[in-house]
Amino acid sequence: SSARLDAMPAPLSLPGMSWFEMFDAPVQLTGAVATATVTLLALWKGGVPERIAALVSLAAFFLSPLAQQLGGLPQPLWGVAAVDATVLGVVTLLIWFYDRQWLIGAWAAEALTLMCHAAKLADVTLLARGYVASLYILYFGFLASLAWGAFEASARRRKAASA
C-alpha cells in the first residue's frame, strides 16, 4: 500500500526517490496541475484536434518519466526526446488536417523542444539544469497553446451557432 508505493522509485527523479518526492519541486507540481487543468479544459471546450492534442499531451506527461529511464543526465534524455518527437509528429498531422492557429504555437514549442535535445546531443557539457529548465518552459508554452486552442474552438462553435 502506501509504504510499498513510497519504496518504488519515481521515474522523473534521481535513483532512490519515491513517487511522492517526484513532485517536491514547484515546477513539477505546477506542471502536473497545469497538465490536468489544460487537459480537462481541452476535453471540455475543445474540438477534435484539441482533444487529440490533449490526450497525446497527457500520454506524453506520463510516458516521459518512464522514458527518462532510457538515458539520463549528463547525456540527452533519449527516451524523452522520442516521446517529444512523437508529439511533434502528431501536431504536424493535426496542422495538415485542421486549420487552427494554436497548432502553430504548439508545433513551435515541440520543434524547439527537439532542438534542445539536439543541442544536448551536440554538447553533453551543457548544464543539465538549463537543459531540463528549457524543456519545462517549452512544455508550458505547449500547454498555453493548447489552452488557447480550447478557447478558439469554443468561440468557433459559438460563432457557427449564431450564424
Short mmCIF file of C-alpha atoms in Angstrom, two decimals:
data_model
loop_
_atom_site.label_atom_id
_atom_site.label_comp_id
_atom_site.label_asym_id
_atom_site.label_seq_id
_atom_site.Cartn_x
_atom_site.Cartn_y
_atom_site.Cartn_z
CA SER A 1 0.00 0.00 0.00
CA SER A 2 1.42 3.42 0.94
CA ALA A 3 4.71 2.01 2.22
CA ARG A 4 5.03 -0.07 -0.94
CA LEU A 5 4.43 2.97 -3.19
CA ASP A 6 6.86 5.03 -1.14
CA ALA A 7 9.58 2.43 -1.73
CA MET A 8 9.05 2.45 -5.53
CA PRO A 9 11.45 4.73 -7.41
CA ALA A 10 9.86 7.67 -9.18
CA PRO A 11 10.62 7.83 -12.90
CA LEU A 12 11.16 11.59 -13.12
CA SER A 13 13.67 11.68 -10.30
CA LEU A 14 17.00 10.62 -9.06
CA PRO A 15 17.51 6.94 -8.23
CA GLY A 16 16.05 6.10 -4.83
CA MET A 17 13.48 8.89 -4.93
CA SER A 18 9.86 7.85 -4.25
CA TRP A 19 6.77 8.65 -6.30
CA PHE A 20 5.71 11.15 -3.63
CA GLU A 21 9.02 13.00 -3.87
CA MET A 22 8.56 13.33 -7.61
CA PHE A 23 6.53 16.49 -7.07
CA ASP A 24 8.77 18.13 -4.47
CA ALA A 25 9.97 20.81 -6.89
CA PRO A 26 7.47 23.62 -7.50
CA VAL A 27 7.95 23.34 -11.27
CA GLN A 28 7.00 19.65 -11.17
CA LEU A 29 3.88 20.31 -9.14
CA THR A 30 2.99 23.28 -11.35
CA GLY A 31 3.45 21.11 -14.44
CA ALA A 32 1.16 18.41 -13.06
CA VAL A 33 -1.56 20.90 -12.12
CA ALA A 34 -1.25 22.75 -15.45
CA THR A 35 -1.38 19.47 -17.38
CA ALA A 36 -4.53 18.35 -15.58
CA THR A 37 -6.19 21.76 -15.94
CA VAL A 38 -5.41 22.24 -19.63
CA THR A 39 -6.29 18.64 -20.48
CA LEU A 40 -9.69 18.97 -18.81
CA LEU A 41 -10.25 22.35 -20.48
CA ALA A 42 -9.37 20.97 -23.93
CA LEU A 43 -11.57 17.89 -23.46
CA TRP A 44 -14.46 20.07 -22.28
CA LYS A 45 -14.24 23.11 -24.60
CA GLY A 46 -12.08 21.87 -27.46
CA GLY A 47 -12.91 20.33 -30.79
CA VAL A 48 -11.43 17.19 -32.30
CA PRO A 49 -7.85 18.49 -32.77
CA GLU A 50 -7.75 19.98 -29.28
CA ARG A 51 -8.95 16.73 -27.76
CA ILE A 52 -6.43 14.70 -29.73
CA ALA A 53 -3.61 17.01 -28.67
CA ALA A 54 -4.79 16.95 -25.05
CA LEU A 55 -4.79 13.16 -24.91
CA VAL A 56 -1.40 12.97 -26.64
CA SER A 57 -0.02 15.55 -24.23
CA LEU A 58 -1.41 13.65 -21.25
CA ALA A 59 0.10 10.40 -22.54
CA ALA A 60 3.44 12.18 -23.02
CA PHE A 61 3.22 13.55 -19.48
CA PHE A 62 3.01 10.01 -18.10
CA LEU A 63 5.36 8.38 -20.62
CA SER A 64 8.20 10.92 -20.32
CA PRO A 65 9.15 9.98 -16.74
CA LEU A 66 9.19 6.32 -17.73
CA ALA A 67 11.15 7.09 -20.89
CA GLN A 68 13.65 9.09 -18.84
CA GLN A 69 14.98 5.80 -17.53
CA LEU A 70 16.33 5.02 -21.04
CA GLY A 71 19.01 7.67 -20.67
CA GLY A 72 19.91 10.20 -18.07
CA LEU A 73 21.94 13.29 -17.44
CA PRO A 74 24.54 14.34 -18.44
CA GLN A 75 23.50 12.64 -21.69
CA PRO A 76 20.42 13.78 -23.61
CA LEU A 77 17.23 12.20 -22.37
CA TRP A 78 16.77 9.88 -25.37
CA GLY A 79 13.51 8.36 -24.24
CA VAL A 80 12.01 11.77 -23.54
CA ALA A 81 13.27 13.00 -26.93
CA ALA A 82 11.47 10.08 -28.59
CA VAL A 83 8.25 10.97 -26.78
CA ASP A 84 8.68 14.62 -27.83
CA ALA A 85 9.34 13.59 -31.43
CA THR A 86 6.10 11.59 -31.40
CA VAL A 87 4.17 14.58 -30.05
CA LEU A 88 5.70 16.76 -32.78
CA GLY A 89 4.62 14.19 -35.36
CA VAL A 90 1.04 14.22 -34.09
CA VAL A 91 0.93 18.02 -34.02
CA THR A 92 2.33 18.08 -37.57
CA LEU A 93 -0.51 15.78 -38.68
CA LEU A 94 -3.04 17.99 -36.90
CA ILE A 95 -1.70 21.03 -38.77
CA TRP A 96 -2.06 19.10 -42.01
CA PHE A 97 -5.73 18.23 -41.39
CA TYR A 98 -7.06 21.14 -39.30
CA ASP A 99 -6.99 24.90 -39.77
CA ARG A 100 -6.20 26.03 -36.24
CA GLN A 101 -3.93 28.94 -35.30
CA TRP A 102 -2.97 27.48 -31.94
CA LEU A 103 -1.34 24.49 -33.64
CA ILE A 104 1.44 26.77 -34.92
CA GLY A 105 2.37 27.68 -31.33
CA ALA A 106 2.17 24.06 -30.21
CA TRP A 107 4.28 22.95 -33.17
CA ALA A 108 6.88 25.65 -32.46
CA ALA A 109 7.12 24.63 -28.80
CA GLU A 110 7.62 20.97 -29.74
CA ALA A 111 10.12 21.76 -32.51
CA LEU A 112 12.16 23.91 -30.10
CA THR A 113 11.97 21.11 -27.54
CA LEU A 114 13.57 18.73 -30.03
CA MET A 115 16.21 21.37 -30.78
CA CYS A 116 17.04 21.41 -27.05
CA HIS A 117 17.53 17.65 -27.15
CA ALA A 118 19.72 18.08 -30.25
CA ALA A 119 21.78 20.78 -28.51
CA LYS A 120 22.39 18.45 -25.58
CA LEU A 121 23.43 15.76 -28.05
CA ALA A 122 25.82 18.16 -29.76
CA ASP A 123 27.39 19.25 -26.46
CA VAL A 124 26.82 16.99 -23.47
CA THR A 125 28.69 19.51 -21.30
CA LEU A 126 25.69 21.85 -21.44
CA LEU A 127 24.42 22.40 -17.93
CA ALA A 128 21.76 19.86 -17.03
CA ARG A 129 19.75 22.47 -15.15
CA GLY A 130 19.48 24.67 -18.24
CA TYR A 131 18.59 21.71 -20.44
CA VAL A 132 15.81 20.50 -18.16
CA ALA A 133 14.58 24.06 -17.48
CA SER A 134 14.25 24.68 -21.21
CA LEU A 135 12.17 21.51 -21.55
CA TYR A 136 9.81 22.69 -18.81
CA ILE A 137 9.49 26.21 -20.25
CA LEU A 138 8.68 24.88 -23.69
CA TYR A 139 6.18 22.40 -22.25
CA PHE A 140 4.36 25.29 -20.56
CA GLY A 141 4.36 27.04 -23.96
CA PHE A 142 2.78 23.94 -25.49
CA LEU A 143 0.12 23.88 -22.76
CA ALA A 144 -0.60 27.60 -23.28
CA SER A 145 -1.11 26.97 -26.99
CA LEU A 146 -3.45 24.07 -26.25
CA ALA A 147 -5.46 26.19 -23.79
CA TRP A 148 -5.73 28.90 -26.44
CA GLY A 149 -6.95 26.21 -28.84
CA ALA A 150 -9.71 25.16 -26.46
CA PHE A 151 -10.98 28.75 -26.25
CA GLU A 152 -10.60 29.17 -30.02
CA ALA A 153 -12.70 26.02 -30.63
CA SER A 154 -15.36 27.20 -28.20
CA ALA A 155 -15.52 30.58 -29.98
CA ARG A 156 -15.79 28.81 -33.37
CA ARG A 157 -18.77 26.81 -32.12
CA ARG A 158 -20.49 29.93 -30.71
CA LYS A 159 -19.93 31.78 -33.96
CA ALA A 160 -21.28 28.86 -36.03
CA ALA A 161 -24.32 28.56 -33.74
CA SER A 162 -25.18 32.26 -34.06
CA ALA A 163 -24.78 32.32 -37.85
#
